[in-house]
Coordinates of C-alpha atoms and ligand atoms in Angstrom, one line a residue:
M161 CA 9.2 -4.9 -23.6
P162 CA 9.3 -2.5 -20.5
E163 CA 10.2 1.2 -21.4
S164 CA 14.0 1.3 -21.0
C165 CA 14.8 2.8 -17.5
R166 CA 17.3 5.9 -17.1
G167 CA 17.7 5.5 -13.5
N168 CA 18.2 8.7 -11.3
F169 CA 18.9 12.3 -12.4
I170 CA 21.4 13.9 -10.5
A171 CA 23.6 17.3 -11.2
N172 CA 22.2 16.7 -14.7
T173 CA 23.3 13.3 -15.2
W174 CA 21.3 9.9 -15.7
T175 CA 22.8 7.2 -13.5
I176 CA 21.8 3.8 -12.8
P177 CA 22.6 2.8 -9.2
D178 CA 26.2 0.7 -9.3
S179 CA 25.1 -1.6 -6.4
P180 CA 21.3 -1.3 -6.1
D181 CA 19.2 -2.5 -2.9
R182 CA 16.6 -4.2 -5.1
V183 CA 15.1 -4.1 -8.9
A184 CA 11.4 -3.1 -8.7
T185 CA 9.2 -3.9 -11.5
R186 CA 5.9 -2.3 -12.2
E187 CA 3.2 -4.4 -13.8
N188 CA 0.2 -2.9 -16.4
P189 CA -2.5 -2.1 -14.4
A190 CA -4.8 -3.3 -17.1
D191 CA -2.9 -6.2 -18.4
N192 CA -1.3 -7.8 -15.4
D193 CA 1.0 -10.0 -17.2
Q194 CA 2.8 -7.2 -19.2
T195 CA 6.0 -5.2 -17.3
V196 CA 6.0 -1.8 -18.2
F197 CA 8.9 -0.6 -16.3
E198 CA 11.8 -1.8 -14.3
F199 CA 14.1 -0.2 -12.3
P200 CA 17.0 -0.6 -9.9
W201 CA 17.3 1.8 -6.7
A202 CA 19.2 2.3 -4.2
E203 CA 19.0 4.2 -1.0
S204 CA 22.3 5.9 -1.1
A205 CA 21.4 7.5 -4.2
V206 CA 19.5 10.5 -1.8
D207 CA 22.7 11.5 -0.2
R208 CA 24.2 12.1 -3.5
A209 CA 21.1 13.9 -5.0
V210 CA 20.4 16.0 -1.7
V211 CA 24.5 17.1 -1.9
S212 CA 23.8 18.3 -5.8
A213 CA 20.8 20.4 -4.7
K214 CA 22.3 21.8 -1.7
D215 CA 25.3 22.8 -3.7
A216 CA 23.2 24.2 -6.7
Q217 CA 20.9 26.5 -4.3
P218 CA 22.6 29.6 -3.6
D219 CA 23.4 30.7 -7.1
W220 CA 19.7 29.6 -8.3
D221 CA 18.8 31.8 -6.0
R222 CA 20.8 34.7 -6.8
R223 CA 19.5 34.5 -10.4
G224 CA 16.6 36.1 -9.2
L225 CA 13.0 35.3 -10.5
A226 CA 13.8 36.5 -14.1
G227 CA 16.7 34.5 -14.3
R228 CA 15.0 31.4 -13.1
M229 CA 12.1 31.9 -15.3
D230 CA 14.2 31.6 -18.3
C231 CA 14.4 28.0 -17.5
I232 CA 10.8 27.4 -16.5
E233 CA 9.8 28.7 -19.7
R234 CA 11.8 26.4 -21.8
F235 CA 10.6 23.7 -19.5
R236 CA 6.9 24.8 -20.3
A237 CA 7.4 24.5 -24.2
E238 CA 9.2 21.0 -23.7
L239 CA 6.2 19.7 -21.6
E240 CA 3.9 21.3 -24.4
E241 CA 6.1 19.4 -26.8
R242 CA 5.7 15.9 -25.2
R243 CA 2.3 16.3 -24.2
D244 CA 1.1 13.3 -25.7
D245 CA 4.1 11.0 -24.6
L246 CA 3.7 12.2 -21.1
A247 CA -0.4 11.3 -21.3
R248 CA 0.4 8.0 -22.6
A249 CA 3.0 7.1 -19.7
I250 CA 0.5 8.2 -17.3
S251 CA -2.4 5.8 -19.0
L252 CA 0.2 2.9 -19.3
E253 CA 1.7 2.9 -15.7
M254 CA -1.1 4.1 -13.6
G255 CA -4.1 3.2 -15.6
K256 CA -6.5 6.1 -16.3
P257 CA -8.0 6.3 -19.4
L258 CA -6.1 8.2 -22.2
W259 CA -8.5 10.8 -22.2
E260 CA -8.2 11.6 -18.9
A261 CA -4.2 11.6 -18.8
K262 CA -4.6 13.8 -21.5
G263 CA -6.1 16.4 -19.1
E264 CA -3.6 15.5 -16.7
A265 CA -0.6 16.0 -19.1
G266 CA -2.0 19.4 -20.3
A267 CA -2.7 20.7 -16.6
L268 CA 1.1 20.8 -16.1
V269 CA 1.8 23.8 -18.2
K270 CA -1.6 25.8 -17.1
K271 CA -0.2 25.1 -13.6
I272 CA 2.9 26.8 -14.3
D273 CA 0.9 30.1 -15.8
V274 CA -1.2 30.3 -12.9
M275 CA 2.0 29.8 -10.3
S276 CA 4.3 32.3 -12.1
D277 CA 1.2 34.7 -12.3
E278 CA -0.9 35.0 -9.3
G279 CA 0.9 32.1 -7.7
L280 CA 3.5 34.6 -7.1
D281 CA 1.2 37.3 -5.5
H282 CA 1.1 35.4 -2.3
T283 CA 5.1 35.7 -1.8
A284 CA 5.4 39.0 -3.5
P285 CA 7.7 41.7 -1.1
V286 CA 5.4 43.6 1.4
S287 CA 5.8 47.2 2.7
P288 CA 3.3 48.4 4.9
D289 CA 2.3 52.0 5.2
G290 CA 4.0 54.1 7.9
V291 CA 6.6 51.5 8.6
D292 CA 10.1 51.8 7.4
G293 CA 10.8 48.4 5.9
G294 CA 8.6 45.4 5.0
W295 CA 9.3 41.5 4.6
R296 CA 10.2 39.6 1.9
Y297 CA 9.9 35.7 1.3
R298 CA 12.9 33.9 0.9
P299 CA 13.5 30.1 -0.3
L300 CA 13.9 27.3 2.0
G301 CA 16.8 26.0 0.5
V302 CA 16.4 22.1 -0.7
A303 CA 13.1 20.8 -1.0
A304 CA 11.9 17.2 -1.3
V305 CA 9.1 16.6 -3.4
L306 CA 7.4 13.1 -2.6
G307 CA 4.4 12.1 -5.0
P308 CA 1.5 9.8 -4.9
Y309 CA 0.5 7.4 -7.9
N310 CA -3.1 8.8 -8.5
F311 CA -1.8 12.1 -10.5
P312 CA 1.8 11.1 -10.7
L313 CA 2.8 14.3 -12.6
H314 CA 0.1 17.1 -11.7
L315 CA 0.5 16.8 -8.0
P316 CA 4.2 16.7 -7.9
N317 CA 4.4 19.5 -10.8
G318 CA 2.2 21.5 -8.2
Q319 CA 4.9 21.6 -5.9
I320 CA 8.3 21.7 -7.8
I321 CA 6.9 24.8 -9.6
P322 CA 6.6 27.1 -6.9
A323 CA 9.6 25.6 -5.0
L324 CA 11.7 26.6 -8.1
L325 CA 10.1 29.8 -8.8
T326 CA 10.7 31.1 -5.4
G327 CA 14.5 29.9 -5.2
N328 CA 14.3 26.5 -4.0
T329 CA 16.3 23.4 -5.9
V330 CA 14.6 20.3 -5.4
V331 CA 15.0 16.3 -5.2
V332 CA 11.9 14.6 -6.4
K333 CA 10.8 11.1 -5.4
P334 CA 7.6 9.8 -7.5
S335 CA 5.5 6.9 -6.4
E336 CA 7.1 3.7 -7.2
F337 CA 4.1 2.9 -9.3
T338 CA 4.4 5.8 -11.6
P339 CA 8.4 5.8 -12.4
L340 CA 8.2 6.5 -16.2
S341 CA 6.1 9.2 -15.9
M342 CA 8.5 11.3 -14.1
Q343 CA 11.3 9.9 -16.0
L344 CA 9.7 11.6 -19.1
Y345 CA 9.0 14.9 -17.2
F346 CA 12.7 15.0 -15.9
E347 CA 13.7 14.5 -19.8
C348 CA 11.7 17.8 -20.3
L349 CA 13.6 19.4 -17.5
Q350 CA 16.9 18.3 -18.9
Q351 CA 16.1 19.6 -22.2
A352 CA 15.2 22.8 -20.7
G353 CA 18.6 23.0 -19.3
F354 CA 18.5 23.8 -15.8
P355 CA 21.9 24.7 -13.9
D356 CA 23.4 21.4 -12.4
G357 CA 21.8 19.9 -9.7
V358 CA 18.8 22.3 -9.5
V359 CA 16.4 19.5 -10.4
N360 CA 17.1 15.8 -9.3
L361 CA 15.4 12.8 -9.2
V362 CA 15.6 9.8 -7.3
Q363 CA 13.4 6.6 -8.2
G364 CA 12.6 4.2 -5.5
P365 CA 9.8 3.1 -2.9
G366 CA 9.4 3.7 0.8
P367 CA 12.4 3.6 2.0
V368 CA 14.0 5.8 -0.6
G369 CA 11.2 8.3 0.5
A370 CA 12.1 7.8 4.4
R371 CA 15.8 8.6 3.7
L372 CA 15.0 11.5 1.5
S373 CA 12.3 13.1 3.7
S374 CA 14.2 12.8 7.2
H375 CA 17.8 13.7 5.4
R376 CA 19.2 16.5 7.8
D377 CA 20.2 18.8 4.6
V378 CA 16.5 18.5 3.3
D379 CA 14.7 21.8 4.4
A380 CA 11.2 21.3 3.3
V381 CA 9.3 18.1 2.8
L382 CA 6.3 18.9 0.1
F383 CA 4.5 15.3 0.4
T384 CA 1.2 14.0 -1.2
G385 CA 0.0 10.9 -0.2
S386 CA -1.9 9.1 2.4
W387 CA -2.2 9.7 6.2
R388 CA -0.2 6.7 6.8
T389 CA 2.9 7.9 5.5
G390 CA 2.3 11.6 6.5
R391 CA 2.3 10.1 9.9
I392 CA 5.4 8.4 9.5
I393 CA 7.0 11.5 7.9
R394 CA 6.0 13.8 10.7
E395 CA 7.3 11.5 13.4
A396 CA 10.5 11.1 11.4
T397 CA 11.2 15.0 11.6
L398 CA 10.0 16.0 15.0
D399 CA 13.5 16.4 16.2
Q400 CA 13.8 18.8 13.2
P401 CA 11.6 21.5 14.0
G402 CA 13.3 23.9 11.5
K403 CA 12.0 21.6 8.5
M404 CA 9.0 22.6 6.8
V405 CA 6.7 19.7 6.5
A406 CA 3.6 20.3 4.1
L407 CA 1.3 17.4 4.2
E408 CA -1.4 16.8 1.5
M409 CA -3.0 13.7 2.6
G410 CA -6.1 11.5 2.0
G411 CA -9.7 12.1 2.0
K412 CA -13.2 10.4 3.0
N413 CA -15.3 13.2 1.3
T414 CA -18.7 13.8 1.7
T415 CA -21.9 15.2 -0.2
I416 CA -25.1 16.4 1.6
V417 CA -28.0 16.4 -0.4
C418 CA -30.8 18.6 0.7
G419 CA -34.3 17.9 0.1
D420 CA -35.1 21.3 -2.0
A421 CA -31.7 20.1 -4.1
N422 CA -32.2 19.4 -7.9
L423 CA -31.5 15.6 -7.4
D424 CA -30.3 15.0 -11.0
Q425 CA -27.9 17.2 -10.6
A426 CA -26.9 15.8 -7.3
A427 CA -26.8 12.1 -8.5
A428 CA -24.4 13.3 -11.7
A429 CA -22.2 15.0 -9.5
I430 CA -22.2 12.2 -7.1
A431 CA -21.6 9.6 -9.4
E432 CA -18.9 11.4 -11.6
S433 CA -17.1 12.4 -8.3
A434 CA -17.2 8.5 -6.9
C435 CA -16.3 7.0 -10.3
L436 CA -13.8 9.3 -11.8
T437 CA -10.4 7.9 -12.0
T438 CA -11.8 4.8 -10.8
G439 CA -12.3 6.6 -7.3
Q440 CA -8.8 7.3 -6.8
R441 CA -9.0 11.1 -6.3
C442 CA -8.3 12.3 -3.1
S443 CA -11.3 14.4 -3.3
A444 CA -13.6 11.7 -4.2
T445 CA -17.0 11.7 -2.9
S446 CA -17.4 8.3 -0.9
R447 CA -19.9 9.7 1.8
V448 CA -23.2 11.1 0.9
V449 CA -26.0 12.5 3.4
V450 CA -29.3 12.8 2.3
H451 CA -32.4 14.2 3.6
E452 CA -34.6 11.5 4.0
D453 CA -37.6 12.8 2.6
V454 CA -35.5 12.1 -1.0
V455 CA -33.2 9.6 0.0
D456 CA -34.9 6.8 -1.8
E457 CA -35.4 8.7 -4.8
L458 CA -31.6 9.9 -4.8
T459 CA -30.5 6.2 -4.1
D460 CA -32.5 5.1 -7.5
R461 CA -30.7 7.6 -9.5
L462 CA -27.4 6.7 -7.8
V463 CA -27.8 3.2 -8.9
D464 CA -29.1 3.6 -12.2
L465 CA -26.1 6.0 -13.0
F466 CA -23.5 3.8 -11.3
E467 CA -24.6 0.8 -13.1
R468 CA -24.3 2.6 -16.4
T469 CA -20.4 3.3 -15.9
T470 CA -18.4 2.0 -18.5
T471 CA -15.0 0.5 -17.7
G472 CA -12.2 -0.5 -20.1
D473 CA -9.1 -0.6 -21.7
P474 CA -7.4 2.9 -20.8
F475 CA -6.2 3.2 -24.4
D476 CA -9.4 2.7 -25.9
E477 CA -9.9 5.7 -27.9
D478 CA -13.3 4.7 -29.6
N479 CA -15.1 3.9 -26.6
E480 CA -13.3 6.3 -24.0
P481 CA -14.3 4.2 -21.1
L482 CA -15.3 6.2 -17.8
M483 CA -13.2 4.0 -15.6
G484 CA -9.6 2.4 -16.1
P485 CA -8.4 -0.5 -14.1
L486 CA -7.4 0.4 -10.2
A487 CA -3.6 1.4 -10.1
T488 CA -2.1 -0.8 -7.8
R489 CA -2.4 -4.9 -6.7
P490 CA -2.6 -3.8 -3.0
G491 CA -5.5 -1.3 -3.9
F492 CA -7.4 -3.8 -6.1
R493 CA -7.2 -6.5 -3.1
K494 CA -8.3 -4.0 -0.4
F495 CA -11.6 -3.0 -2.5
V496 CA -12.2 -6.2 -3.5
N497 CA -12.1 -7.7 0.0
V498 CA -14.0 -5.3 1.5
Q499 CA -16.9 -6.1 -0.4
D500 CA -17.5 -8.9 1.6
D501 CA -17.6 -6.8 4.7
D502 CA -20.6 -5.3 6.1
E503 CA -19.4 -3.9 9.3
D504 CA -21.5 -6.2 11.7
G505 CA -24.5 -5.2 9.8
A506 CA -23.6 -1.1 10.0
V507 CA -24.1 -1.2 6.2
K508 CA -26.0 -2.9 3.6
P509 CA -25.5 -3.4 -0.1
V510 CA -27.5 -1.7 -2.4
L511 CA -25.4 -2.3 -5.5
K512 CA -22.9 -4.7 -5.4
G513 CA -19.4 -3.9 -6.5
G514 CA -16.1 -5.5 -6.6
A515 CA -13.8 -7.3 -9.3
D516 CA -14.9 -7.1 -13.0
D517 CA -15.3 -10.6 -13.9
E518 CA -15.6 -9.2 -17.7
R519 CA -12.0 -8.3 -17.3
P520 CA -9.8 -10.7 -15.3
G521 CA -6.5 -10.2 -16.7
G522 CA -6.3 -6.4 -14.7
Y523 CA -6.9 -4.4 -11.7
F524 CA -10.8 -3.7 -13.2
V525 CA -13.8 -3.3 -10.5
R526 CA -17.2 -2.5 -10.6
P527 CA -18.8 0.6 -8.6
A528 CA -20.4 -0.2 -5.2
I529 CA -23.4 1.6 -3.5
W530 CA -23.9 0.9 0.4
R531 CA -26.6 2.2 2.8
A532 CA -25.4 2.9 6.3
T533 CA -28.0 2.2 9.1
D534 CA -25.5 3.3 11.6
V535 CA -22.8 5.5 11.5
D536 CA -19.3 3.9 12.3
R537 CA -16.5 6.4 11.7
H538 CA -14.1 3.6 12.0
G539 CA -16.1 1.1 9.9
A540 CA -14.2 -0.4 6.6
H541 CA -16.7 1.3 4.5
Q542 CA -17.5 4.0 6.6
G543 CA -14.2 5.2 7.9
T544 CA -11.4 4.0 5.8
E545 CA -10.4 5.8 2.6
L546 CA -10.9 3.0 0.4
F547 CA -9.4 4.7 -3.1
G548 CA -12.0 2.8 -5.2
P549 CA -15.5 3.4 -6.8
E550 CA -18.0 3.3 -3.8
I551 CA -20.1 5.5 -2.0
V552 CA -22.1 4.8 1.3
I553 CA -25.3 6.8 1.9
Y554 CA -26.7 7.8 4.8
S555 CA -30.2 9.1 5.9
A556 CA -30.4 12.2 7.8
A557 CA -33.6 13.9 9.3
D558 CA -33.0 17.6 9.3
D559 CA -29.5 19.8 8.3
Q560 CA -28.2 19.6 12.1
E561 CA -27.9 15.4 11.8
A562 CA -26.7 16.1 8.1
T563 CA -24.0 18.2 9.7
R564 CA -23.2 15.9 12.6
V565 CA -22.7 12.7 10.1
A566 CA -20.8 14.6 7.7
N567 CA -18.0 15.6 10.4
A568 CA -18.2 12.0 11.7
T569 CA -15.0 11.1 9.7
D570 CA -11.3 11.7 10.7
Y571 CA -10.7 13.4 7.4
G572 CA -11.4 16.9 6.2
L573 CA -10.1 17.3 2.6
A574 CA -13.7 18.3 0.8
M575 CA -17.1 18.2 1.0
S576 CA -20.2 19.7 -0.9
V577 CA -23.8 20.7 -0.4
F578 CA -26.7 20.6 -2.7
T579 CA -29.5 23.0 -1.8
A580 CA -31.4 25.7 -4.0
D581 CA -31.0 27.8 -0.4
E582 CA -27.6 29.4 -0.4
E583 CA -28.6 31.0 3.0
R584 CA -29.1 27.3 4.2
F585 CA -25.5 26.4 2.8
D586 CA -23.9 29.3 4.6
Q587 CA -25.2 28.1 7.8
M588 CA -24.0 24.8 7.4
S589 CA -20.9 25.8 6.4
Y590 CA -20.4 27.3 10.1
D591 CA -20.0 23.5 11.3
L592 CA -18.7 21.5 8.3
K593 CA -15.0 20.9 9.1
A594 CA -13.0 20.6 5.7
G595 CA -10.8 22.4 3.3
I596 CA -12.8 22.5 0.4
L597 CA -16.5 23.4 0.8
N598 CA -18.4 23.4 -2.3
L599 CA -21.9 24.5 -3.4
N600 CA -24.1 22.5 -6.0
R601 CA -21.0 21.0 -7.4
S602 CA -19.2 17.8 -6.6
T603 CA -16.3 17.5 -4.0
V604 CA -13.9 16.8 -7.1
G605 CA -12.5 19.5 -9.6
A606 CA -10.6 21.9 -7.6
S607 CA -9.3 25.1 -9.1
S608 CA -5.4 25.9 -9.4
R609 CA -6.3 29.3 -8.6
L610 CA -7.8 28.6 -5.1
P611 CA -6.1 27.0 -2.2
F612 CA -6.4 23.1 -2.0
G613 CA -5.6 21.4 1.1
G614 CA -7.5 19.9 3.9
V615 CA -7.7 19.5 7.7
K616 CA -7.6 16.7 10.5
K617 CA -6.2 13.9 8.8
S618 CA -6.2 15.3 5.5
G619 CA -3.5 18.0 5.8
N620 CA -1.6 20.1 8.0
F621 CA -2.5 23.7 7.1
R622 CA -0.1 23.7 4.3
P623 CA -2.8 24.4 1.2
A624 CA -1.6 23.7 -2.1
A625 CA -2.4 24.8 -5.7
V626 CA -2.4 28.9 -5.3
L627 CA -0.7 29.3 -2.1
A628 CA 1.9 26.6 -2.4
G629 CA 4.4 29.4 -2.7
L630 CA 4.0 29.8 1.1
F631 CA 5.2 26.6 2.1
C632 CA 8.2 26.8 0.0
T633 CA 9.4 29.9 1.8
Y634 CA 9.7 31.9 5.0
P635 CA 9.5 35.5 5.6
V636 CA 12.0 37.7 6.7
A637 CA 11.2 41.3 8.4
S638 CA 13.4 44.4 7.7
L639 CA 13.3 47.3 9.1
R640 CA 15.5 50.4 7.2
A641 CA 16.9 53.4 8.0
D642 CA 19.3 56.0 5.9
V643 CA 23.1 55.8 6.5
A644 CA 23.7 58.5 9.0
G645 CA 26.2 61.5 8.3
P646 CA 30.0 61.8 9.9
D647 CA 28.3 64.5 12.4
H648 CA 25.6 61.8 13.8
Q649 CA 25.4 61.9 17.5
P650 CA 23.8 59.1 19.3
D651 CA 21.2 61.5 21.5
G652 CA 17.6 60.8 21.8
G653 CA 15.9 57.9 22.2
V654 CA 16.8 55.3 24.9
L655 CA 20.4 56.7 24.7
S656 CA 19.4 59.9 26.4
R657 CA 18.9 57.7 29.6
L658 CA 22.7 57.1 29.4
R659 CA 24.8 58.9 32.0
D660 CA 27.0 61.9 31.4
R661 CA 30.8 60.5 31.6
D662 CA 31.7 63.5 34.3
S663 CA 29.0 62.9 36.7
Ligands
NAD871 P1 1.2 6.9 -0.2 O1 1.5 7.5 0.9 O2 1.6 5.3 0.1 O3 2.8 7.0 -1.0 C1 3.1 8.6 -1.4 C2 4.6 8.7 -1.7 O4 5.2 8.4 -0.4 C3 5.0 7.8 -2.4 O5 6.2 8.4 -3.1 C4 5.7 6.8 -1.7 O6 6.7 5.6 -2.0 C5 6.5 7.4 -0.2 N1 6.7 6.7 1.0 C6 6.2 5.6 1.1 N2 6.5 5.3 2.7 C7 7.1 6.5 2.9 C8 8.0 6.7 4.1 N3 8.1 6.0 4.9 N4 8.6 7.7 4.3 C9 8.7 8.9 3.1 N5 8.1 8.2 2.1 C10 7.2 7.5 1.9 O7 0.5 7.2 -1.3 P2 -0.3 6.8 -2.3 O8 -0.9 5.5 -2.0 O9 1.0 6.8 -3.5 O10 -1.3 7.5 -2.9 C11 -2.4 7.5 -2.6 C12 -2.9 8.7 -1.5 O11 -2.5 9.7 -1.6 C13 -4.7 8.6 -0.7 O12 -4.4 8.6 0.5 C14 -4.6 10.0 -1.4 O13 -5.9 10.6 -1.0 C15 -3.7 10.7 -1.3 N6 -3.5 11.9 -2.3 C16 -3.8 13.3 -1.4 C17 -4.1 14.1 -2.1 C18 -4.1 15.6 -1.6 O14 -3.6 16.6 -2.3 N7 -4.6 15.8 -0.3 C19 -4.0 14.0 -3.6 C20 -3.5 13.1 -4.4 C21 -3.6 11.9 -3.6

């Protein structure tokens, strides 16, 4: 039996569209014969949600931070209370193992703690010494939050919370692959008792997102998803320069392993980073550039680790598999099909991956390792964000070549370098182009207390996490003076240059 659908949440009321455009169904990625959710959707719901958010925004802003925090603290308590339900919903519809989904559900309250503490420091009023005045950050208005399926709650939550804290109201459109998790999240918001219209939910696929992001009364689009969709949103909002468009997009992330690195440490970090969430993290490692002296040694270690990865039922709490299925049918097909493509000889298989024949009923896959003989930044493996457990290994003669190969991608989200020499890392960091650059750590595992965002096709210089409040606000500068007394004469300053009335 599919979980029951409550529809959209608009002005504090759940409503199923009367005349839906379509009814979407979501299959269980681990057991495709099972439907886990069915939901009717209608583009027209967007307009009602935006009106509701727009009407609610001035009062929400005037409540001030303390007034808003009351609601957010009650919401935090609800999230704690329903943490297990949220985790189960994430596993059910997204397919990540329950142990991992529990981590995501637990991260929601941690994000509230960081954003309502040090996150707010970045949008606190500023009064520079020696200036009669300063600036303060004002909310943008109505923020549309569009989410991806791989972290169906953690990533939208990372934008909803800073938007609300800074005085915006929100309309949230989750991924059409993960509607149930967001329904539960909104049940928590409802329980917290936000004023009507402050938080709104519209369910649906791409066309609903398109209507929302291009809506004239939406002041900010806070998007997390693919470069392809980010580009469409950017194009659709070109004639709305007053709209904040914050794009957190895909990654094709590279780890460099130098000859002086600890190879066991590097191999473990790469395997984890490539296979965690079945390779469906924006920061997953998919390119590995290795000094030629140690490339064979490192490859052997990686093959060993990849072969030993476990795959299984997301709810198997006894065995706790490392990987569940891929989340979506298109993602599964893309990953499987590409395993027959050697980019005209530019890559050679080292460990054959593809569909997991032992688990035919779901989108289960085995991880793959390829070795590049040639750099092709647009190849099916080397250039495309596959969003599955796969790496391509390159060999480099020196740090200059390693840096050049690492940068030979259109994406720029995360990179990492393994070396015993910090100075060497510092030198390479002058040239490596990415928003996240780790030393002796993998490309995954970000801290909410740091900025998170990429360059090139990964982002547009609006990093999320601790800096998210900056893209939810705009600075208003203000100079101030004491009110003048009744005898005030406009003498001095530029007015001393006025012509005398009698002359
Ligand atoms: P997606 O781009 O397909 O979808 C993201 C959201 O956009 C969904 O809600 C979708 O319905 C909506 N959408 C689709 N078409 C739209 C349109 N024309 N206009 C407006 N909205 C539209 O992404 P996905 O497949 O759900 O997620 C995976 C992608 O997200 C990967 O590329 C991954 O790297 C990226 N991602 C990035 C980050 C980051 O922080 N940089 C984090 C997680 C995921």
